[in-house]
Short mmCIF file of C-alpha atoms in Angstrom, two decimals:
data_model
loop_
_atom_site.label_atom_id
_atom_site.label_comp_id
_atom_site.label_asym_id
_atom_site.label_seq_id
_atom_site.Cartn_x
_atom_site.Cartn_y
_atom_site.Cartn_z
CA MET A 173 126.18 15.41 73.84
CA SER A 174 128.85 13.99 76.08
CA ASP A 175 132.33 15.63 76.62
CA SER A 176 134.03 13.21 74.16
CA PRO A 177 134.36 14.71 70.63
CA ALA A 178 131.74 13.90 68.03
CA SER A 179 132.97 11.07 65.88
CA ILE A 180 132.71 11.52 62.04
CA LEU A 181 133.02 8.98 59.10
CA LEU A 182 133.86 10.38 55.71
CA ILE A 183 132.71 8.45 52.66
CA ASP A 184 133.77 10.13 49.47
CA ASP A 185 135.77 8.75 46.45
CA HIS A 186 138.03 11.90 46.11
CA PRO A 187 141.00 11.46 48.44
CA LEU A 188 141.98 15.30 48.14
CA LEU A 189 138.51 16.31 49.27
CA ARG A 190 138.57 13.86 52.27
CA GLN A 191 141.97 15.13 53.19
CA GLY A 192 140.62 18.79 53.14
CA ILE A 193 137.60 18.09 55.27
CA LYS A 194 139.73 16.07 57.67
CA GLN A 195 142.06 18.90 58.16
CA LEU A 196 139.14 21.22 58.74
CA ILE A 197 137.59 19.01 61.16
CA GLU A 198 140.85 18.41 63.14
CA MET A 199 141.14 22.13 63.88
CA GLU A 200 138.02 21.60 66.01
CA ASP A 201 138.21 20.28 69.62
CA ASP A 202 134.75 18.84 69.69
CA MET A 203 134.86 16.76 66.40
CA GLN A 204 137.11 14.04 65.22
CA VAL A 205 137.30 11.87 61.91
CA VAL A 206 137.35 8.22 63.11
CA GLY A 207 137.37 6.74 59.61
CA GLU A 208 137.43 7.21 55.93
CA ALA A 209 136.15 5.18 53.09
CA SER A 210 136.58 5.73 49.16
CA ASN A 211 133.46 3.90 48.11
CA ALA A 212 130.08 3.11 49.54
CA ALA A 213 130.46 -0.68 50.23
CA ASP A 214 133.67 0.16 52.47
CA GLY A 215 131.66 3.06 54.05
CA ILE A 216 128.69 0.83 55.06
CA ARG A 217 131.01 -1.66 56.54
CA LEU A 218 132.91 1.09 58.57
CA ALA A 219 129.64 2.76 59.58
CA GLN A 220 128.60 -0.74 61.17
CA GLU A 221 131.96 -1.26 62.84
CA LEU A 222 132.39 2.22 64.19
CA GLU A 223 129.00 3.56 64.84
CA PRO A 224 130.06 7.06 64.36
CA ASP A 225 127.86 10.04 65.63
CA LEU A 226 127.86 11.48 62.03
CA VAL A 227 128.41 10.12 58.56
CA LEU A 228 129.26 12.54 55.88
CA MET A 229 128.77 10.92 52.44
CA ASP A 230 129.06 11.85 48.85
CA LEU A 231 126.29 11.50 46.59
CA ASN A 232 127.95 10.49 43.37
CA MET A 233 130.21 7.40 43.77
CA PRO A 234 131.16 4.61 41.42
CA GLU A 235 129.44 1.31 41.86
CA MET A 236 126.95 2.24 44.58
CA ASN A 237 125.67 5.93 44.79
CA GLY A 238 125.07 7.64 48.07
CA ILE A 239 121.38 7.19 47.93
CA GLU A 240 121.58 3.51 47.64
CA ALA A 241 124.18 3.41 50.48
CA LEU A 242 121.87 5.72 52.60
CA LYS A 243 118.94 3.23 52.04
CA LYS A 244 121.13 0.43 53.13
CA LEU A 245 122.38 2.21 56.26
CA ARG A 246 118.90 3.02 57.31
CA GLU A 247 117.78 -0.65 56.71
CA GLY A 248 120.44 -1.66 59.24
CA SER A 249 120.36 -0.50 62.82
CA ILE A 250 122.74 2.44 62.34
CA SER A 251 121.69 5.31 64.57
CA SER A 252 124.43 7.69 63.19
CA ARG A 253 123.28 10.92 61.84
CA ILE A 254 123.67 10.80 58.00
CA VAL A 255 124.31 13.83 55.95
CA MET A 256 124.86 13.95 52.27
CA PHE A 257 127.71 16.02 50.90
CA THR A 258 127.70 16.70 47.23
CA VAL A 259 128.06 19.14 44.42
CA SER A 260 124.59 18.48 43.15
CA ASP A 261 121.94 21.00 43.86
CA HIS A 262 119.29 19.31 41.67
CA GLU A 263 115.95 19.28 43.35
CA ASP A 264 115.35 15.56 42.55
CA ASP A 265 118.70 14.68 44.23
CA VAL A 266 117.87 16.67 47.37
CA VAL A 267 114.27 15.20 47.66
CA ALA A 268 115.52 11.69 46.96
CA ALA A 269 118.08 11.85 49.72
CA LEU A 270 115.77 13.37 52.33
CA ARG A 271 113.11 10.81 51.51
CA ALA A 272 115.63 8.03 51.83
CA GLY A 273 116.29 9.08 55.35
CA ALA A 274 119.23 11.70 55.20
CA ASP A 275 119.53 14.02 58.18
CA GLY A 276 120.96 16.82 56.03
CA TYR A 277 122.18 17.75 52.72
CA LEU A 278 125.18 19.93 52.28
CA LEU A 279 126.79 21.40 49.06
CA LYS A 280 130.57 21.21 48.47
CA ASP A 281 130.82 24.73 47.38
CA MET A 282 130.17 25.82 50.94
CA GLU A 283 132.58 28.29 52.73
CA PRO A 284 134.71 26.31 55.31
CA GLU A 285 133.34 28.20 58.27
CA ASP A 286 129.74 27.48 57.18
CA MET A 287 130.66 23.78 56.69
CA ILE A 288 132.03 23.62 60.17
CA ARG A 289 128.91 25.22 61.74
CA GLN A 290 126.52 22.86 59.88
CA LEU A 291 128.66 19.82 61.13
CA HIS A 292 128.46 21.10 64.62
CA ASP A 293 124.61 21.38 64.29
CA ALA A 294 124.32 17.76 62.61
CA ALA A 295 126.61 16.26 65.38
CA VAL A 296 124.20 17.49 68.01
CA GLY A 297 121.12 16.21 66.27
CA LYS A 298 119.93 19.01 64.20
CA MET A 299 118.81 18.78 60.61
CA VAL A 300 121.08 20.64 58.27
CA ILE A 301 120.49 21.83 54.78
CA SER A 302 122.53 24.37 52.72
CA ASP A 303 120.83 27.72 52.86
CA ARG A 304 120.15 28.05 49.11
CA LEU A 305 118.46 24.57 49.15
CA THR A 306 115.71 25.65 51.58
CA ALA A 307 113.74 27.59 48.96
CA LEU A 308 114.41 25.08 46.38
CA LEU A 309 112.87 22.35 48.73
CA ALA A 310 109.82 24.45 49.47
CA GLN A 311 109.11 24.81 45.88
CA ALA A 312 109.69 21.23 45.21
CA LEU A 313 107.00 20.41 47.86
CA ARG A 314 104.57 22.91 46.47
CA SER A 315 104.96 21.57 42.92
CA GLN A 316 104.72 17.88 43.98
CA LYS A 317 101.44 18.37 45.64
CA PRO A 318 98.92 19.60 42.99
CA GLN A 319 96.98 16.37 42.97
CA GLN A 320 96.38 16.61 46.71
CA ALA A 321 92.62 17.11 47.56
CA SER A 322 93.50 18.83 50.78
CA ARG A 323 96.30 20.80 52.23
CA PRO A 324 98.03 19.54 55.32
CA ASP A 325 95.63 20.49 58.16
CA PHE A 326 97.50 21.66 61.42
CA ASP A 327 94.26 21.57 63.27
CA SER A 328 93.89 17.79 62.83
CA LEU A 329 96.89 17.30 65.16
CA THR A 330 96.72 16.69 68.90
CA PRO A 331 98.40 19.29 71.18
CA ARG A 332 101.23 16.88 71.81
CA GLU A 333 101.77 16.27 67.93
CA LYS A 334 101.65 20.09 67.42
CA ASP A 335 104.47 20.44 70.04
CA ILE A 336 106.44 17.81 68.17
CA LEU A 337 105.87 19.37 64.89
CA ARG A 338 107.26 22.80 66.07
CA LEU A 339 110.32 20.99 67.34
CA ILE A 340 110.86 19.26 64.23
CA ALA A 341 110.67 22.55 62.46
CA GLU A 342 113.28 23.73 64.67
CA GLY A 343 115.58 20.91 63.34
CA LEU A 344 115.57 18.71 66.53
CA SER A 345 116.13 15.06 66.36
CA ASN A 346 113.74 12.46 68.01
CA LYS A 347 116.23 12.04 70.87
CA MET A 348 116.27 15.74 71.49
CA ILE A 349 112.56 16.15 71.12
CA GLY A 350 112.09 13.38 73.71
CA ARG A 351 114.46 15.05 76.14
CA LYS A 352 112.68 18.43 75.76
CA LEU A 353 109.16 16.97 76.36
CA ASP A 354 110.35 14.29 78.83
CA ILE A 355 109.18 11.25 76.74
CA SER A 356 111.03 8.37 75.32
CA ASP A 357 112.54 8.30 71.65
CA GLY A 358 110.02 5.47 70.85
CA THR A 359 106.98 7.63 71.95
CA VAL A 360 108.37 10.42 69.84
CA LYS A 361 108.77 8.16 66.70
CA VAL A 362 105.04 7.05 67.15
CA HIS A 363 103.93 10.72 67.28
CA VAL A 364 105.90 11.58 64.17
CA LYS A 365 104.48 8.71 62.29
CA HIS A 366 100.95 9.71 63.11
CA LEU A 367 101.54 13.43 62.24
CA LEU A 368 103.09 12.47 58.91
CA LYS A 369 99.99 10.50 58.03
CA LYS A 370 97.54 13.06 59.22
CA LEU A 371 99.48 15.78 57.23
CA ASN A 372 99.87 13.63 54.11
CA LEU A 373 103.75 14.46 54.18
CA ARG A 374 106.36 11.80 53.62
CA SER A 375 109.35 12.99 55.83
CA ARG A 376 110.25 15.03 58.77
CA VAL A 377 112.13 17.37 56.44
CA GLU A 378 108.82 17.94 54.47
CA VAL A 379 107.17 18.71 57.90
CA ALA A 380 109.88 21.17 58.68
CA VAL A 381 109.82 22.93 55.43
CA TRP A 382 105.86 23.09 55.49
CA ALA A 383 105.81 24.30 59.13
CA VAL A 384 108.37 27.06 58.39
CA GLU A 385 106.45 28.10 55.27
CA GLU A 386 103.20 28.22 57.35
CA GLY A 387 104.88 30.16 60.19
CA LEU A 388 103.87 27.36 62.62
CA HIS A 389 107.32 27.03 63.98
CA LYS A 390 107.10 30.29 65.84
CA GLY A 391 104.71 28.65 68.15
#
């Protein structure tokens, strides 16, 4: 990341909450709030205008919820990291958000210092999930796959795909993986697509949770 502070857009229909997060972020030298929106439609417009490093978005908003907004942002050419920030720890919501392309899922009852730590990680391209959701996600993945004839097979991957899988499990973004392996973002994307297909998993978060469960992230 460059020396300039990471730019953050807040999308939440509660003004008090936005104000609290903004004050929290303003205490940090390397992050700044560049925009705020009280609904998803304005948030999408601002995200396209400002192209922030990070979008922090509520899940439950009137008119258009966070999942719909997330899908619209991902359909566009927005390269921002998008993290859902919500009170909901329902398994279905977590899985739906991550499948729709969220880069993280944080709960609103977090301690302020945990919140800042997670935002720092998200801003530099890491995947962030509230600690107590990790076990819930692993359980969701297990329970959703009873119909699968075969378990994901690590040995079916090429050496390069195995390298990429381990880096995904560490929470690295495509850009960071590309930098580490000295290949382009586009090449990483192709490898990720192939390894998802081979492992019969639907998102990089599923890959990360599965790899951690199997102990593959330790290399």
